[in-house]
Amino acid sequence: MGFMDNLRRGLERSRETINEIFYMGGEVTEDFWDDLEDTLVMGDMGAEVAIRVTDHLREQAAKENLTRAHQLRSALIERLSEEFPRASRDPFVDTPSIVLFVGINGAGKTTTVGKLAGRAQSDGVRVLIGGADTFRAAAIEQLEVWGSRSGVEVVTRERGADPASVCYDVIEEAEKRGSELVLIDTAGRLHTSSDLMRELAKVVSVTRKRAGITPVSVVLVIDATTGQNGLNQAKEFNDALDLDGLIVTKLDGTAKGGIALAISHQLNLPIYRIGVGESIDDLQTFDAHDFCAALVGEGVQ
């Protein structure tokens, strides 16, 4: 089963709910607009997005004399895709680049780092992995497994080492090796812990300072299955770290994929990659149109 199949399967429940609106009665009535707005809100997209998208489609339907619900499916896909901020650069492609991965425990940071490193290495990019999660022994072991599998060097330090110092050392090593892409895994932090967030802010500050002119991107890895709580997490991380973008994982296991739109839109952050499974091919570049088509059900009759 391919990536898009896994994505469609993961978003099936959201898609079924939207399909009910399009094919329950068929007529574009006032009830249709109310139902559409309510469904978008209940799909975790947020009230602001739901209202604006519904109002836009209402105007389009009037202007183009669209009287049947199914005529608005493609328009909904296009309009939803426009709500996603676009990235000015892709830190995993536009090298040289240093990327710091942040997020709570269990979001999939370490696995994501491994997958991205493996993909970049196979594309001929000189990659270096940094293990700045010095609190969880399994994190370093995971990175070393990925590094061994893909032929990527992993720089780590002893357990309990200062993570900011580790980042400094990783950049030193990257400069010696001529690495083009540096991926640094950080320890999972509870967004509600101010002390841990301040420590993470120090890690970001030290990394940016040591990197010099090399661009540093701070990327939040967020688990789609956390729903609205994911939005709260993202706000706290963004407030503390001034994030550059997002990677959304576990979209194959969520009932409401709309949370990806809510987070991206509300925080004005691009989504760089999305994940729908365990294999390296299950992490792909985010395409807003493809995502919204999977969410709404393009071509479903």
PDB file of N, CA, C and O in Angstrom, residues 101-111 132-139 142 185-193 196-197 200 220-226 229 233 237 249-250:
ATOM      1  N   PHE A 101      14.990  19.293  15.992  1.00  0.00           N
ATOM      2  CA  PHE A 101      13.674  18.670  16.120  1.00  0.00           C
ATOM      3  C   PHE A 101      13.218  18.760  17.573  1.00  0.00           C
ATOM      4  O   PHE A 101      13.927  18.304  18.478  1.00  0.00           O
ATOM      5  N   VAL A 102      12.042  19.328  17.788  1.00  0.00           N
ATOM      6  CA  VAL A 102      11.504  19.474  19.144  1.00  0.00           C
ATOM      7  C   VAL A 102      10.100  18.882  19.190  1.00  0.00           C
ATOM      8  O   VAL A 102       9.461  18.662  18.160  1.00  0.00           O
ATOM      9  N   GLY A 103       9.615  18.643  20.415  1.00  0.00           N
ATOM     10  CA  GLY A 103       8.273  18.094  20.583  1.00  0.00           C
ATOM     11  C   GLY A 103       8.192  17.303  21.876  1.00  0.00           C
ATOM     12  O   GLY A 103       9.191  17.106  22.570  1.00  0.00           O
ATOM     13  N   ILE A 104       6.996  16.841  22.192  1.00  0.00           N
ATOM     14  CA  ILE A 104       6.819  16.067  23.422  1.00  0.00           C
ATOM     15  C   ILE A 104       7.250  14.620  23.190  1.00  0.00           C
ATOM     16  O   ILE A 104       7.433  14.180  22.048  1.00  0.00           O
ATOM     17  N   ASN A 105       7.409  13.884  24.268  1.00  0.00           N
ATOM     18  CA  ASN A 105       7.744  12.459  24.162  1.00  0.00           C
ATOM     19  C   ASN A 105       6.656  11.709  23.391  1.00  0.00           C
ATOM     20  O   ASN A 105       5.468  11.947  23.594  1.00  0.00           O
ATOM     21  N   GLY A 106       7.091  10.822  22.523  1.00  0.00           N
ATOM     22  CA  GLY A 106       6.145   9.970  21.809  1.00  0.00           C
ATOM     23  C   GLY A 106       5.615  10.530  20.516  1.00  0.00           C
ATOM     24  O   GLY A 106       4.837   9.870  19.823  1.00  0.00           O
ATOM     25  N   ALA A 107       6.030  11.744  20.148  1.00  0.00           N
ATOM     26  CA  ALA A 107       5.520  12.349  18.910  1.00  0.00           C
ATOM     27  C   ALA A 107       6.159  11.742  17.670  1.00  0.00           C
ATOM     28  O   ALA A 107       5.614  11.853  16.568  1.00  0.00           O
ATOM     29  N   GLY A 108       7.321  11.119  17.856  1.00  0.00           N
ATOM     30  CA  GLY A 108       7.997  10.500  16.710  1.00  0.00           C
ATOM     31  C   GLY A 108       9.224  11.252  16.230  1.00  0.00           C
ATOM     32  O   GLY A 108       9.649  11.076  15.080  1.00  0.00           O
ATOM     33  N   LYS A 109       9.832  12.075  17.088  1.00  0.00           N
ATOM     34  CA  LYS A 109      10.994  12.869  16.681  1.00  0.00           C
ATOM     35  C   LYS A 109      12.156  12.004  16.201  1.00  0.00           C
ATOM     36  O   LYS A 109      12.711  12.228  15.122  1.00  0.00           O
ATOM     37  N   THR A 110      12.553  11.036  17.040  1.00  0.00           N
ATOM     38  CA  THR A 110      13.748  10.249  16.745  1.00  0.00           C
ATOM     39  C   THR A 110      13.569   9.439  15.463  1.00  0.00           C
ATOM     40  O   THR A 110      14.465   9.401  14.606  1.00  0.00           O
ATOM     41  N   THR A 111      12.420   8.823  15.305  1.00  0.00           N
ATOM     42  CA  THR A 111      12.145   8.064  14.086  1.00  0.00           C
ATOM     43  C   THR A 111      12.130   8.974  12.870  1.00  0.00           C
ATOM     44  O   THR A 111      12.637   8.614  11.801  1.00  0.00           O
ATOM     45  N   ALA A 132      21.004  14.962  20.711  1.00  0.00           N
ATOM     46  CA  ALA A 132      21.004  15.869  21.862  1.00  0.00           C
ATOM     47  C   ALA A 132      19.965  15.476  22.907  1.00  0.00           C
ATOM     48  O   ALA A 132      19.765  16.209  23.875  1.00  0.00           O
ATOM     49  N   ASP A 133      19.318  14.325  22.702  1.00  0.00           N
ATOM     50  CA  ASP A 133      18.453  13.774  23.745  1.00  0.00           C
ATOM     51  C   ASP A 133      19.336  12.899  24.609  1.00  0.00           C
ATOM     52  O   ASP A 133      19.492  11.701  24.369  1.00  0.00           O
ATOM     53  N   THR A 134      19.933  13.519  25.622  1.00  0.00           N
ATOM     54  CA  THR A 134      20.888  12.792  26.470  1.00  0.00           C
ATOM     55  C   THR A 134      20.230  12.211  27.718  1.00  0.00           C
ATOM     56  O   THR A 134      20.909  11.693  28.597  1.00  0.00           O
ATOM     57  N   PHE A 135      18.894  12.328  27.804  1.00  0.00           N
ATOM     58  CA  PHE A 135      18.173  11.829  28.970  1.00  0.00           C
ATOM     59  C   PHE A 135      17.591  10.447  28.737  1.00  0.00           C
ATOM     60  O   PHE A 135      17.445   9.668  29.669  1.00  0.00           O
ATOM     61  N   ARG A 136      17.270  10.134  27.494  1.00  0.00           N
ATOM     62  CA  ARG A 136      16.616   8.868  27.180  1.00  0.00           C
ATOM     63  C   ARG A 136      17.588   7.989  26.396  1.00  0.00           C
ATOM     64  O   ARG A 136      17.883   8.267  25.232  1.00  0.00           O
ATOM     65  N   ALA A 137      18.097   6.952  27.044  1.00  0.00           N
ATOM     66  CA  ALA A 137      19.104   6.095  26.417  1.00  0.00           C
ATOM     67  C   ALA A 137      18.600   5.500  25.110  1.00  0.00           C
ATOM     68  O   ALA A 137      19.348   5.358  24.136  1.00  0.00           O
ATOM     69  N   ALA A 138      17.327   5.147  25.079  1.00  0.00           N
ATOM     70  CA  ALA A 138      16.766   4.516  23.879  1.00  0.00           C
ATOM     71  C   ALA A 138      16.816   5.441  22.675  1.00  0.00           C
ATOM     72  O   ALA A 138      16.882   4.975  21.533  1.00  0.00           O
ATOM     73  N   ALA A 139      16.786   6.755  22.906  1.00  0.00           N
ATOM     74  CA  ALA A 139      16.816   7.703  21.791  1.00  0.00           C
ATOM     75  C   ALA A 139      18.136   7.601  21.041  1.00  0.00           C
ATOM     76  O   ALA A 139      18.174   7.571  19.804  1.00  0.00           O
ATOM     77  N   GLN A 142      18.246   4.325  19.148  1.00  0.00           N
ATOM     78  CA  GLN A 142      17.422   4.408  17.941  1.00  0.00           C
ATOM     79  C   GLN A 142      18.157   5.128  16.824  1.00  0.00           C
ATOM     80  O   GLN A 142      18.170   4.688  15.674  1.00  0.00           O
ATOM     81  N   ASP A 185      18.344  15.697  17.083  1.00  0.00           N
ATOM     82  CA  ASP A 185      17.209  15.225  17.880  1.00  0.00           C
ATOM     83  C   ASP A 185      17.343  15.767  19.302  1.00  0.00           C
ATOM     84  O   ASP A 185      18.401  15.647  19.920  1.00  0.00           O
ATOM     85  N   THR A 186      16.293  16.385  19.831  1.00  0.00           N
ATOM     86  CA  THR A 186      16.320  16.882  21.209  1.00  0.00           C
ATOM     87  C   THR A 186      15.385  16.051  22.078  1.00  0.00           C
ATOM     88  O   THR A 186      14.526  15.322  21.573  1.00  0.00           O
ATOM     89  N   ALA A 187      15.545  16.183  23.382  1.00  0.00           N
ATOM     90  CA  ALA A 187      14.722  15.408  24.313  1.00  0.00           C
ATOM     91  C   ALA A 187      13.277  15.874  24.278  1.00  0.00           C
ATOM     92  O   ALA A 187      12.990  17.053  24.093  1.00  0.00           O
ATOM     93  N   GLY A 188      12.361  14.934  24.460  1.00  0.00           N
ATOM     94  CA  GLY A 188      10.955  15.271  24.554  1.00  0.00           C
ATOM     95  C   GLY A 188      10.689  16.165  25.755  1.00  0.00           C
ATOM     96  O   GLY A 188      11.214  15.920  26.839  1.00  0.00           O
ATOM     97  N   ARG A 189       9.902  17.203  25.537  1.00  0.00           N
ATOM     98  CA  ARG A 189       9.604  18.155  26.617  1.00  0.00           C
ATOM     99  C   ARG A 189       8.100  18.300  26.766  1.00  0.00           C
ATOM    100  O   ARG A 189       7.387  18.412  25.777  1.00  0.00           O
ATOM    101  N   LEU A 190       7.643  18.344  27.997  1.00  0.00           N
ATOM    102  CA  LEU A 190       6.247  18.700  28.226  1.00  0.00           C
ATOM    103  C   LEU A 190       6.114  20.194  28.042  1.00  0.00           C
ATOM    104  O   LEU A 190       6.827  20.967  28.675  1.00  0.00           O
ATOM    105  N   HIS A 191       5.217  20.593  27.156  1.00  0.00           N
ATOM    106  CA  HIS A 191       5.062  22.013  26.856  1.00  0.00           C
ATOM    107  C   HIS A 191       4.588  22.804  28.070  1.00  0.00           C
ATOM    108  O   HIS A 191       4.676  24.028  28.094  1.00  0.00           O
ATOM    109  N   THR A 192       4.088  22.097  29.099  1.00  0.00           N
ATOM    110  CA  THR A 192       3.594  22.773  30.302  1.00  0.00           C
ATOM    111  C   THR A 192       4.706  23.025  31.324  1.00  0.00           C
ATOM    112  O   THR A 192       4.470  23.676  32.345  1.00  0.00           O
ATOM    113  N   SER A 193       5.919  22.524  31.074  1.00  0.00           N
ATOM    114  CA  SER A 193       7.027  22.705  32.010  1.00  0.00           C
ATOM    115  C   SER A 193       7.873  23.900  31.582  1.00  0.00           C
ATOM    116  O   SER A 193       8.635  23.822  30.621  1.00  0.00           O
ATOM    117  N   LEU A 196      11.772  23.236  31.573  1.00  0.00           N
ATOM    118  CA  LEU A 196      12.253  22.456  30.433  1.00  0.00           C
ATOM    119  C   LEU A 196      12.215  23.271  29.144  1.00  0.00           C
ATOM    120  O   LEU A 196      13.105  23.145  28.296  1.00  0.00           O
ATOM    121  N   MET A 197      11.205  24.093  29.003  1.00  0.00           N
ATOM    122  CA  MET A 197      11.110  24.913  27.800  1.00  0.00           C
ATOM    123  C   MET A 197      12.213  25.973  27.766  1.00  0.00           C
ATOM    124  O   MET A 197      12.758  26.293  26.708  1.00  0.00           O
ATOM    125  N   LEU A 200      15.300  24.283  26.650  1.00  0.00           N
ATOM    126  CA  LEU A 200      15.250  24.051  25.213  1.00  0.00           C
ATOM    127  C   LEU A 200      15.531  25.344  24.444  1.00  0.00           C
ATOM    128  O   LEU A 200      16.195  25.332  23.403  1.00  0.00           O
ATOM    129  N   LEU A 220       8.878  21.550  14.861  1.00  0.00           N
ATOM    130  CA  LEU A 220       8.074  20.822  15.837  1.00  0.00           C
ATOM    131  C   LEU A 220       7.501  19.568  15.195  1.00  0.00           C
ATOM    132  O   LEU A 220       6.836  19.630  14.161  1.00  0.00           O
ATOM    133  N   VAL A 221       7.774  18.422  15.818  1.00  0.00           N
ATOM    134  CA  VAL A 221       7.169  17.158  15.389  1.00  0.00           C
ATOM    135  C   VAL A 221       5.934  16.943  16.253  1.00  0.00           C
ATOM    136  O   VAL A 221       6.026  16.880  17.475  1.00  0.00           O
ATOM    137  N   ILE A 222       4.783  16.868  15.608  1.00  0.00           N
ATOM    138  CA  ILE A 222       3.518  16.792  16.350  1.00  0.00           C
ATOM    139  C   ILE A 222       2.732  15.558  15.942  1.00  0.00           C
ATOM    140  O   ILE A 222       2.659  15.216  14.762  1.00  0.00           O
ATOM    141  N   ASP A 223       2.190  14.889  16.916  1.00  0.00           N
ATOM    142  CA  ASP A 223       1.410  13.670  16.725  1.00  0.00           C
ATOM    143  C   ASP A 223      -0.040  14.053  16.416  1.00  0.00           C
ATOM    144  O   ASP A 223      -0.714  14.653  17.250  1.00  0.00           O
ATOM    145  N   ALA A 224      -0.514  13.703  15.209  1.00  0.00           N
ATOM    146  CA  ALA A 224      -1.860  14.102  14.787  1.00  0.00           C
ATOM    147  C   ALA A 224      -2.952  13.508  15.661  1.00  0.00           C
ATOM    148  O   ALA A 224      -4.050  14.063  15.757  1.00  0.00           O
ATOM    149  N   THR A 225      -2.660  12.391  16.330  1.00  0.00           N
ATOM    150  CA  THR A 225      -3.706  11.741  17.120  1.00  0.00           C
ATOM    151  C   THR A 225      -4.017  12.497  18.408  1.00  0.00           C
ATOM    152  O   THR A 225      -4.992  12.171  19.094  1.00  0.00           O
ATOM    153  N   THR A 226      -3.211  13.499  18.755  1.00  0.00           N
ATOM    154  CA  THR A 226      -3.469  14.268  19.978  1.00  0.00           C
ATOM    155  C   THR A 226      -4.612  15.267  19.808  1.00  0.00           C
ATOM    156  O   THR A 226      -5.075  15.846  20.791  1.00  0.00           O
ATOM    157  N   ASN A 229      -5.434  18.983  21.672  1.00  0.00           N
ATOM    158  CA  ASN A 229      -4.306  19.157  22.588  1.00  0.00           C
ATOM    159  C   ASN A 229      -3.025  19.450  21.817  1.00  0.00           C
ATOM    160  O   ASN A 229      -2.126  20.120  22.320  1.00  0.00           O
ATOM    161  N   GLN A 233      -0.116  22.315  22.480  1.00  0.00           N
ATOM    162  CA  GLN A 233       1.316  22.015  22.490  1.00  0.00           C
ATOM    163  C   GLN A 233       2.065  22.947  21.538  1.00  0.00           C
ATOM    164  O   GLN A 233       3.088  23.544  21.893  1.00  0.00           O
ATOM    165  N   PHE A 237       5.156  25.651  22.331  1.00  0.00           N
ATOM    166  CA  PHE A 237       6.477  25.519  21.719  1.00  0.00           C
ATOM    167  C   PHE A 237       6.801  26.727  20.848  1.00  0.00           C
ATOM    168  O   PHE A 237       7.941  27.209  20.837  1.00  0.00           O
ATOM    169  N   THR A 249       3.009  13.750  12.320  1.00  0.00           N
ATOM    170  CA  THR A 249       3.137  12.297  12.243  1.00  0.00           C
ATOM    171  C   THR A 249       1.827  11.602  12.592  1.00  0.00           C
ATOM    172  O   THR A 249       0.887  12.216  13.094  1.00  0.00           O
ATOM    173  N   LYS A 250       1.796  10.308  12.300  1.00  0.00           N
ATOM    174  CA  LYS A 250       0.693   9.417  12.705  1.00  0.00           C
ATOM    175  C   LYS A 250      -0.660   9.833  12.128  1.00  0.00           C
ATOM    176  O   LYS A 250      -1.695   9.631  12.753  1.00  0.00           O
TER     177      LYS A 250
END
